[in-house]
């Protein structure tokens, strides 16, 4: 991919010029303004990531679910005061503003990453032939994540497609 370009949500999305987030917005405030999370991958990495999504979606979802801003490290010591001040500002008046602010950051980052993961899974499903798509493990895994997130219509659509694919493949009289 050319320098200065990125792909939204991993692979296959429309390319557009990138803009450095750090210059004008901090990460927590960017997420608070509902900015999109962008992940840039090379073509080779896109293929490998697509295979990982298909085969290890639940593990990836588990990693995303375990993210906690309290575990983050500040790489530049001189930025510590600024970063912690911005985090505390997310929870004004709280008894422990730092802890409360970190909880807000964790929630926003987790929401953004889950959205990215679902969008990436949907892109990968879109690359599959209809028969393969409907019987893939990925369609069920993505449906389960949507269900857990409370997106019942999204989960239902994927589950119904998977049931239809299994019915087409196995027939109406199969015990599954």
C-alpha atoms as one frame of an Amber mdcrd trajectory, in Angstrom:
protein
   0.000   0.000   0.000   1.417   3.437  -0.829   2.741   5.547   2.032   0.242
   7.958   3.487  -2.720   5.737   2.601  -4.718   3.504   4.884  -7.513   1.024
   4.749 -10.417   1.298   7.104 -11.260  -1.797   9.138  -8.380  -3.910   7.870
  -8.574  -5.218   4.334 -10.519  -4.349   1.243 -12.050  -1.050   2.278 -11.678
   2.070   0.207  -8.251   3.684   0.466  -7.949   7.300   1.494  -5.230   9.666
   2.689  -4.268   9.211   6.313  -4.196  11.945   8.883  -2.114  11.685  12.014
  -4.413  11.477  14.999  -1.908  12.688  17.567  -1.372  16.101  15.985  -4.811
  17.483  16.786  -6.593  14.983  19.034  -5.621  12.660  21.834  -6.775   9.057
  21.488  -9.367   9.222  24.295 -10.901  12.448  23.006 -10.884  11.107  19.428
 -12.821   8.052  20.550 -15.154  10.282  22.539 -15.936  12.162  19.336 -16.787
   8.825  17.668 -13.819   8.994  15.282 -13.317   5.783  13.317 -10.580   3.359
  14.279  -8.334   2.571  11.313  -5.978  -0.381  11.082  -3.545  -0.473   8.165
  -2.382  -3.863   6.873  -0.260  -4.861   3.894  -1.780  -7.182   1.258   0.125
 -10.150   2.692  -1.039  -9.285   6.198  -4.616  -8.904   4.921  -4.587 -12.468
   3.628  -3.075 -13.816   6.843  -5.511 -11.779   8.945  -8.446 -13.105   6.907
  -7.312 -16.656   7.631  -6.897 -15.811  11.322 -10.401 -14.348  11.413 -11.811
 -17.509   9.873  -9.883 -19.891  12.122  -9.254 -17.972  15.354 -12.041 -15.385
  15.620 -12.952 -16.375  19.179  -9.333 -15.990  20.338  -9.097 -12.554  18.709
 -12.401 -11.543  20.316 -11.046 -12.763  23.673  -7.943 -10.598  23.295 -10.101
  -7.590  22.433 -12.357  -8.282  25.430  -9.354  -8.448  27.769  -7.973  -5.019
  26.832  -7.725  -2.769  29.870  -6.391   0.793  29.747  -4.894   0.276  33.214
  -2.349  -2.024  31.549  -1.252   0.620  29.020   2.253   2.013  29.238   3.299
   5.587  28.590   6.377   5.484  26.378   7.461   9.079  26.986   7.790   9.946
  30.672   7.393  13.655  29.875   3.879  12.942  28.505   2.667  11.224  31.682
   1.206  14.329  33.332  -0.647  15.414  30.192  -2.055  11.950  29.491  -3.190
  11.336  33.062  -4.720  14.833  33.176  -6.749  14.081  30.036  -7.828  10.734
  31.495  -8.884  12.335  34.786 -10.844  14.952  32.831 -13.077  12.147  31.552
 -14.413  11.676  35.099 -14.630  15.153  36.672 -15.594  15.095  40.320 -15.079
  11.348  40.737 -13.440  10.233  43.989 -10.779   8.402  41.961 -10.818  10.345
  38.695  -7.834   8.461  37.262  -9.429   5.029  37.773 -12.812   6.240  36.540
 -11.211   7.913  33.511  -9.288   4.741  32.683 -12.583   2.840  32.821 -14.015
   5.283  30.265 -10.967   4.829  28.025 -11.196   1.042  28.306 -14.890   1.113
  27.380 -14.309   3.367  24.360 -11.296   1.439  23.087 -13.098  -1.898  23.561
 -16.167  -0.605  21.711 -14.016   0.649  18.834 -12.060  -2.601  18.602 -15.202
  -4.768  18.730 -16.675  -2.645  15.931 -13.490  -3.056  13.920 -13.482  -6.820
  14.539 -17.099  -7.231  13.409 -16.510  -5.040  10.339 -13.380  -7.058   9.472
 -15.301 -10.328   9.872 -18.097  -9.038   7.646 -15.522  -8.024   5.008 -13.963
 -11.477   5.164 -17.397 -13.122   4.911 -18.089 -10.934   1.880 -15.074 -12.455
   0.118 -16.407 -16.001   0.506 -18.654 -17.755  -1.977 -22.251 -17.920  -0.651
 -22.136 -21.673   0.080 -18.781 -21.394   1.852 -19.861 -18.256   3.707 -23.043
 -19.831   5.082 -21.185 -22.856   6.444 -18.085 -21.084   7.755 -17.170 -21.021
  11.433 -16.664 -17.268  11.053 -20.353 -16.560  10.404 -21.335 -18.237  13.685
 -18.504 -16.597  15.634 -19.373 -13.155  14.317 -23.051 -13.785  15.061 -22.166
 -14.792  18.628 -20.148 -11.581  19.172 -23.012  -9.477  17.815 -25.410 -11.311
  20.141 -23.181 -10.683  23.175 -22.921  -7.004  22.209 -26.711  -6.785  22.104
 -27.012  -6.437  18.307 -29.773  -9.032  18.087 -30.931  -8.158  14.536 -27.321
  -8.402  13.269 -26.770 -11.710  15.062 -30.097 -13.110  13.867 -29.337 -12.332
  10.213 -26.008 -14.183  10.396 -27.493 -17.133  12.315 -30.365 -17.488   9.824
 -27.899 -17.436   6.944 -25.813 -20.119   8.681 -28.883 -22.304   9.335 -29.939
 -21.929   5.691 -26.443 -22.895   4.529 -26.395 -25.982   6.747 -29.864 -26.936
   5.515 -28.725 -26.568   1.885 -25.617 -28.609   2.565 -27.084 -31.328   4.799
 -30.732 -31.443   3.734 -33.929 -31.010   5.734 -33.867 -34.476   7.321 -30.358
 -34.244   8.828 -30.418 -34.358  12.678 -28.383 -31.134  12.942
